[in-house]
PDB file of C-alpha atoms in Angstrom:
ATOM      1  CA  ASN A 238      68.522 238.906  99.727  1.00  0.00           C
ATOM      2  CA  VAL A 239      69.225 242.244 101.291  1.00  0.00           C
ATOM      3  CA  ASP A 240      66.770 245.008 101.169  1.00  0.00           C
ATOM      4  CA  TYR A 241      68.216 248.547 101.300  1.00  0.00           C
ATOM      5  CA  SER A 242      64.953 250.417 100.759  1.00  0.00           C
ATOM      6  CA  SER A 243      64.672 251.546 104.242  1.00  0.00           C
ATOM      7  CA  GLY A 244      68.167 253.016 104.110  1.00  0.00           C
ATOM      8  CA  SER A 245      69.749 250.290 106.043  1.00  0.00           C
ATOM      9  CA  ALA A 246      70.447 246.635 105.279  1.00  0.00           C
ATOM     10  CA  VAL A 247      67.630 244.267 106.129  1.00  0.00           C
ATOM     11  CA  LEU A 248      67.865 240.510 105.442  1.00  0.00           C
ATOM     12  CA  SER A 249      64.754 239.493 103.599  1.00  0.00           C
ATOM     13  CA  GLY A 250      65.660 235.849 102.803  1.00  0.00           C
ATOM     14  CA  LYS A 251      68.294 233.124 102.567  1.00  0.00           C
ATOM     15  CA  PHE A 252      68.636 229.620 101.382  1.00  0.00           C
ATOM     16  CA  ASN A 253      71.161 226.756 101.744  1.00  0.00           C
ATOM     17  CA  LEU A 254      72.591 225.026  98.763  1.00  0.00           C
ATOM     18  CA  GLN A 255      74.362 222.140 100.658  1.00  0.00           C
ATOM     19  CA  GLY A 256      72.865 218.812  99.698  1.00  0.00           C
ATOM     20  CA  VAL A 257      70.865 220.274  96.804  1.00  0.00           C
ATOM     21  CA  THR A 258      70.783 218.059  93.693  1.00  0.00           C
ATOM     22  CA  PRO A 259      71.545 220.310  90.621  1.00  0.00           C
ATOM     23  CA  SER A 260      68.604 220.720  88.105  1.00  0.00           C
ATOM     24  CA  ASN A 261      71.230 219.840  85.386  1.00  0.00           C
ATOM     25  CA  GLY A 262      71.958 216.431  86.853  1.00  0.00           C
ATOM     26  CA  GLY A 263      74.959 215.114  88.738  1.00  0.00           C
ATOM     27  CA  SER A 264      75.772 214.618  92.430  1.00  0.00           C
ATOM     28  CA  ALA A 265      74.393 216.828  95.198  1.00  0.00           C
ATOM     29  CA  ILE A 266      76.137 220.086  95.883  1.00  0.00           C
ATOM     30  CA  ASP A 267      78.607 219.667  98.744  1.00  0.00           C
ATOM     31  CA  PHE A 268      80.762 222.493 100.113  1.00  0.00           C
ATOM     32  CA  GLY A 269      82.715 220.413 102.594  1.00  0.00           C
ATOM     33  CA  THR A 270      82.681 220.265 106.421  1.00  0.00           C
ATOM     34  CA  VAL A 271      84.765 221.428 109.196  1.00  0.00           C
ATOM     35  CA  THR A 272      85.157 219.269 112.394  1.00  0.00           C
ATOM     36  CA  ARG A 273      83.702 220.787 115.473  1.00  0.00           C
ATOM     37  CA  THR A 274      84.365 217.997 117.903  1.00  0.00           C
ATOM     38  CA  GLY A 275      87.366 216.709 119.634  1.00  0.00           C
ATOM     39  CA  GLY A 276      88.298 219.206 122.060  1.00  0.00           C
ATOM     40  CA  ALA A 277      89.454 222.850 122.364  1.00  0.00           C
ATOM     41  CA  ASP A 278      91.565 222.670 119.130  1.00  0.00           C
ATOM     42  CA  TYR A 279      88.351 221.877 117.093  1.00  0.00           C
ATOM     43  CA  THR A 280      85.627 223.929 118.723  1.00  0.00           C
ATOM     44  CA  LEU A 281      85.259 227.713 118.768  1.00  0.00           C
ATOM     45  CA  PRO A 282      84.809 229.392 122.209  1.00  0.00           C
ATOM     46  CA  SER A 283      81.647 231.293 122.772  1.00  0.00           C
ATOM     47  CA  ASN A 284      83.761 234.473 123.668  1.00  0.00           C
ATOM     48  CA  VAL A 285      85.012 235.741 120.218  1.00  0.00           C
ATOM     49  CA  SER A 286      88.152 237.299 121.952  1.00  0.00           C
ATOM     50  CA  THR A 287      89.342 234.044 123.474  1.00  0.00           C
ATOM     51  CA  PRO A 288      92.428 232.718 121.592  1.00  0.00           C
ATOM     52  CA  ASN A 289      91.723 229.392 119.750  1.00  0.00           C
ATOM     53  CA  ARG A 290      93.242 226.988 117.274  1.00  0.00           C
ATOM     54  CA  ASP A 291      90.551 225.874 115.042  1.00  0.00           C
ATOM     55  CA  LEU A 292      92.807 223.239 113.544  1.00  0.00           C
ATOM     56  CA  ASP A 293      90.429 221.563 111.136  1.00  0.00           C
ATOM     57  CA  ALA A 294      89.274 224.924 109.433  1.00  0.00           C
ATOM     58  CA  PHE A 295      92.820 226.229 109.160  1.00  0.00           C
ATOM     59  CA  GLY A 296      93.766 223.317 106.977  1.00  0.00           C
ATOM     60  CA  LYS A 297      90.845 223.759 104.760  1.00  0.00           C
ATOM     61  CA  VAL A 298      91.146 227.419 103.773  1.00  0.00           C
ATOM     62  CA  ALA A 299      90.565 228.034 100.096  1.00  0.00           C
ATOM     63  CA  THR A 300      89.455 224.285  99.611  1.00  0.00           C
ATOM     64  CA  MET A 301      85.855 224.355 100.859  1.00  0.00           C
ATOM     65  CA  SER A 302      82.798 226.369 100.904  1.00  0.00           C
ATOM     66  CA  TYR A 303      82.374 229.331  98.464  1.00  0.00           C
ATOM     67  CA  GLY A 304      84.788 231.268  96.494  1.00  0.00           C
ATOM     68  CA  ASP A 305      83.720 234.362  94.633  1.00  0.00           C
ATOM     69  CA  ALA A 306      80.133 235.094  93.560  1.00  0.00           C
ATOM     70  CA  ASP A 307      78.828 237.567  90.928  1.00  0.00           C
ATOM     71  CA  MET A 308      75.564 238.342  89.099  1.00  0.00           C
ATOM     72  CA  GLN A 309      75.453 237.834  85.384  1.00  0.00           C
ATOM     73  CA  PRO A 310      74.492 241.072  83.949  1.00  0.00           C
ATOM     74  CA  GLY A 311      71.034 241.408  82.373  1.00  0.00           C
ATOM     75  CA  THR A 312      69.910 238.015  83.988  1.00  0.00           C
ATOM     76  CA  ASP A 313      68.608 236.713  87.341  1.00  0.00           C
ATOM     77  CA  TYR A 314      71.575 234.346  87.575  1.00  0.00           C
ATOM     78  CA  LEU A 315      73.809 234.334  90.453  1.00  0.00           C
ATOM     79  CA  TRP A 316      76.985 232.621  89.898  1.00  0.00           C
ATOM     80  CA  THR A 317      79.443 231.318  92.636  1.00  0.00           C
ATOM     81  CA  VAL A 318      82.454 229.188  92.845  1.00  0.00           C
ATOM     82  CA  ASN A 319      82.155 225.772  94.909  1.00  0.00           C
ATOM     83  CA  LEU A 320      85.816 225.349  96.220  1.00  0.00           C
ATOM     84  CA  TYR A 321      85.117 221.832  97.686  1.00  0.00           C
ATOM     85  CA  GLN A 322      83.827 220.282  94.334  1.00  0.00           C
ATOM     86  CA  GLN A 323      85.674 222.672  92.177  1.00  0.00           C
ATOM     87  CA  ALA A 324      82.615 223.659  90.362  1.00  0.00           C
ATOM     88  CA  LEU A 325      80.716 226.768  89.056  1.00  0.00           C
ATOM     89  CA  ILE A 326      77.189 226.998  90.437  1.00  0.00           C
ATOM     90  CA  ARG A 327      74.522 228.969  88.483  1.00  0.00           C
ATOM     91  CA  ILE A 328      71.484 229.876  90.575  1.00  0.00           C
ATOM     92  CA  ASP A 329      68.315 231.544  89.205  1.00  0.00           C
ATOM     93  CA  VAL A 330      67.447 233.871  92.039  1.00  0.00           C
ATOM     94  CA  ALA A 331      64.219 235.546  90.302  1.00  0.00           C
ATOM     95  CA  GLY A 332      62.006 233.506  92.803  1.00  0.00           C
ATOM     96  CA  SER A 333      61.269 233.800  96.408  1.00  0.00           C
ATOM     97  CA  PRO A 334      64.449 234.731  98.493  1.00  0.00           C
ATOM     98  CA  THR A 335      63.261 232.317 101.353  1.00  0.00           C
ATOM     99  CA  SER A 336      63.583 228.970  99.562  1.00  0.00           C
ATOM    100  CA  VAL A 337      65.964 227.274  97.486  1.00  0.00           C
ATOM    101  CA  PRO A 338      65.500 228.182  93.749  1.00  0.00           C
ATOM    102  CA  SER A 339      64.241 225.544  91.448  1.00  0.00           C
ATOM    103  CA  ASP A 340      66.886 226.155  88.859  1.00  0.00           C
ATOM    104  CA  VAL A 341      70.406 225.416  90.507  1.00  0.00           C
ATOM    105  CA  ARG A 342      72.868 224.194  88.121  1.00  0.00           C
ATOM    106  CA  GLN A 343      76.411 222.975  89.009  1.00  0.00           C
ATOM    107  CA  PHE A 344      79.298 222.608  86.388  1.00  0.00           C
ATOM    108  CA  ILE A 345      82.275 220.546  87.481  1.00  0.00           C
ATOM    109  CA  LEU A 346      85.330 222.451  86.164  1.00  0.00           C
ATOM    110  CA  GLY A 347      87.603 219.480  85.428  1.00  0.00           C
ATOM    111  CA  SER A 348      84.871 218.016  83.094  1.00  0.00           C
ATOM    112  CA  LEU A 349      84.582 221.156  80.900  1.00  0.00           C
ATOM    113  CA  PRO A 350      86.776 221.443  77.759  1.00  0.00           C
ATOM    114  CA  GLY A 351      89.671 223.764  77.936  1.00  0.00           C
ATOM    115  CA  TYR A 352      89.967 223.582  81.769  1.00  0.00           C
ATOM    116  CA  PRO A 353      93.868 223.260  82.533  1.00  0.00           C
ATOM    117  CA  SER A 354      95.399 220.426  84.259  1.00  0.00           C
ATOM    118  CA  SER A 355      98.381 220.070  86.365  1.00  0.00           C
ATOM    119  CA  SER A 356     100.842 217.446  87.587  1.00  0.00           C
ATOM    120  CA  THR A 357     102.642 219.688  89.933  1.00  0.00           C
ATOM    121  CA  GLY A 358      99.661 220.821  92.150  1.00  0.00           C
ATOM    122  CA  GLU A 359      95.913 221.152  92.755  1.00  0.00           C
ATOM    123  CA  LEU A 360      94.095 223.802  90.666  1.00  0.00           C
ATOM    124  CA  ARG A 361      92.267 226.196  93.033  1.00  0.00           C
ATOM    125  CA  PRO A 362      89.360 228.087  91.357  1.00  0.00           C
ATOM    126  CA  TRP A 363      88.379 231.303  93.170  1.00  0.00           C
ATOM    127  CA  ALA A 364      87.762 234.548  91.292  1.00  0.00           C
ATOM    128  CA  LEU A 365      84.741 235.181  89.135  1.00  0.00           C
ATOM    129  CA  LYS A 366      83.768 238.229  86.982  1.00  0.00           C
ATOM    130  CA  PHE A 367      81.350 238.854  84.189  1.00  0.00           C
ATOM    131  CA  GLN A 368      82.055 241.628  81.519  1.00  0.00           C
ATOM    132  CA  ASN A 369      80.929 242.246  77.859  1.00  0.00           C
ATOM    133  CA  GLY A 370      78.849 239.122  77.842  1.00  0.00           C
ATOM    134  CA  LYS A 371      81.755 236.850  78.832  1.00  0.00           C
ATOM    135  CA  GLY A 372      82.599 235.077  82.337  1.00  0.00           C
ATOM    136  CA  TYR A 373      86.062 235.036  83.640  1.00  0.00           C
ATOM    137  CA  LEU A 374      87.264 232.618  86.312  1.00  0.00           C
ATOM    138  CA  GLY A 375      90.415 232.858  88.147  1.00  0.00           C
ATOM    139  CA  VAL A 376      92.363 229.706  88.916  1.00  0.00           C
ATOM    140  CA  ILE A 377      95.764 229.029  90.792  1.00  0.00           C
ATOM    141  CA  ASN A 378      97.981 226.045  90.588  1.00  0.00           C
ATOM    142  CA  ASP A 379      98.961 225.642  94.133  1.00  0.00           C
ATOM    143  CA  ALA A 380     102.060 223.579  93.385  1.00  0.00           C
ATOM    144  CA  SER A 381     101.245 221.185  96.327  1.00  0.00           C
ATOM    145  CA  ASN A 382     102.469 218.044  94.491  1.00  0.00           C
ATOM    146  CA  SER A 383     105.970 219.599  93.850  1.00  0.00           C
ATOM    147  CA  ASN A 384     106.296 221.946  96.779  1.00  0.00           C
ATOM    148  CA  ASN A 385     108.274 224.063  94.249  1.00  0.00           C
ATOM    149  CA  GLN A 386     107.280 227.705  94.363  1.00  0.00           C
ATOM    150  CA  SER A 387     108.294 228.059  90.679  1.00  0.00           C
ATOM    151  CA  ASP A 388     105.343 225.791  89.703  1.00  0.00           C
ATOM    152  CA  VAL A 389     102.956 228.055  91.255  1.00  0.00           C
ATOM    153  CA  GLU A 390     100.766 229.464  88.245  1.00  0.00           C
ATOM    154  CA  ALA A 391      97.804 231.716  87.738  1.00  0.00           C
ATOM    155  CA  PHE A 392      95.175 231.403  85.001  1.00  0.00           C
ATOM    156  CA  VAL A 393      92.337 233.600  83.779  1.00  0.00           C
ATOM    157  CA  LEU A 394      89.853 231.515  81.901  1.00  0.00           C
ATOM    158  CA  GLU A 395      87.227 232.860  79.797  1.00  0.00           C
ATOM    159  CA  PHE A 396      83.653 231.334  79.147  1.00  0.00           C
ATOM    160  CA  ASP A 397      80.335 231.888  77.608  1.00  0.00           C
ATOM    161  CA  PRO A 398      77.870 231.881  80.576  1.00  0.00           C
ATOM    162  CA  ASN A 399      74.961 231.145  78.147  1.00  0.00           C
ATOM    163  CA  ASN A 400      76.946 228.091  76.950  1.00  0.00           C
ATOM    164  CA  ILE A 401      79.207 227.039  79.718  1.00  0.00           C
ATOM    165  CA  THR A 402      79.434 223.377  78.407  1.00  0.00           C
ATOM    166  CA  ALA A 403      81.384 224.749  75.499  1.00  0.00           C
ATOM    167  CA  GLY A 404      84.287 225.132  78.034  1.00  0.00           C
ATOM    168  CA  PHE A 405      86.979 227.655  78.594  1.00  0.00           C
ATOM    169  CA  SER A 406      89.756 229.494  76.851  1.00  0.00           C
ATOM    170  CA  THR A 407      92.777 230.618  78.723  1.00  0.00           C
ATOM    171  CA  VAL A 408      93.141 234.433  78.273  1.00  0.00           C
ATOM    172  CA  LEU A 409      95.960 235.012  80.642  1.00  0.00           C
ATOM    173  CA  ASN A 410      98.543 232.594  82.278  1.00  0.00           C
ATOM    174  CA  PHE A 411     101.238 233.896  84.365  1.00  0.00           C
ATOM    175  CA  ASP A 412     103.733 233.337  87.276  1.00  0.00           C
ATOM    176  CA  PRO A 413     102.521 235.099  90.421  1.00  0.00           C
ATOM    177  CA  ASN A 414     105.901 234.896  91.857  1.00  0.00           C
ATOM    178  CA  ILE A 415     107.049 238.035  90.313  1.00  0.00           C
ATOM    179  CA  LYS A 416     109.806 239.793  92.171  1.00  0.00           C
ATOM    180  CA  ARG A 417     108.974 243.471  93.039  1.00  0.00           C
TER     181      ARG A 417
END
């Protein structure tokens, strides 16, 4: 939580969702880990200007931690994308900003109706936006199974944030490899 009332940003609270069991059931929230042992290629130097490799983190870009986050208008719900478990998380942030909220729900994307599937690659959710009472999730098929650029595909999925278990409808599907 950031307080701007003094004219500058002051952090007034934070919480960690790693390991939290969602209030709607299911396994604990997991954002993945980065190996920080094993020598100079896996640890970060204390001087930020020192060149480094950070091999484990490099390979996990867009596959772990958080994707986009957005507030659902008219509510106290903060939504975010869990890249590692490929899920949407809804957090009721109405309470204290210094402790984990009591209402944290996680929705595994692949278990919801209308979520696309792919044999040519992994689906990578990331973007999230709310508009006119609907939620929109951006997803990319990374074509990692086929290694064929023509299999890369983008989706925009629409959902009802008040009934996410009803699933998704695809409102846009396109080839992001457009020649300019």
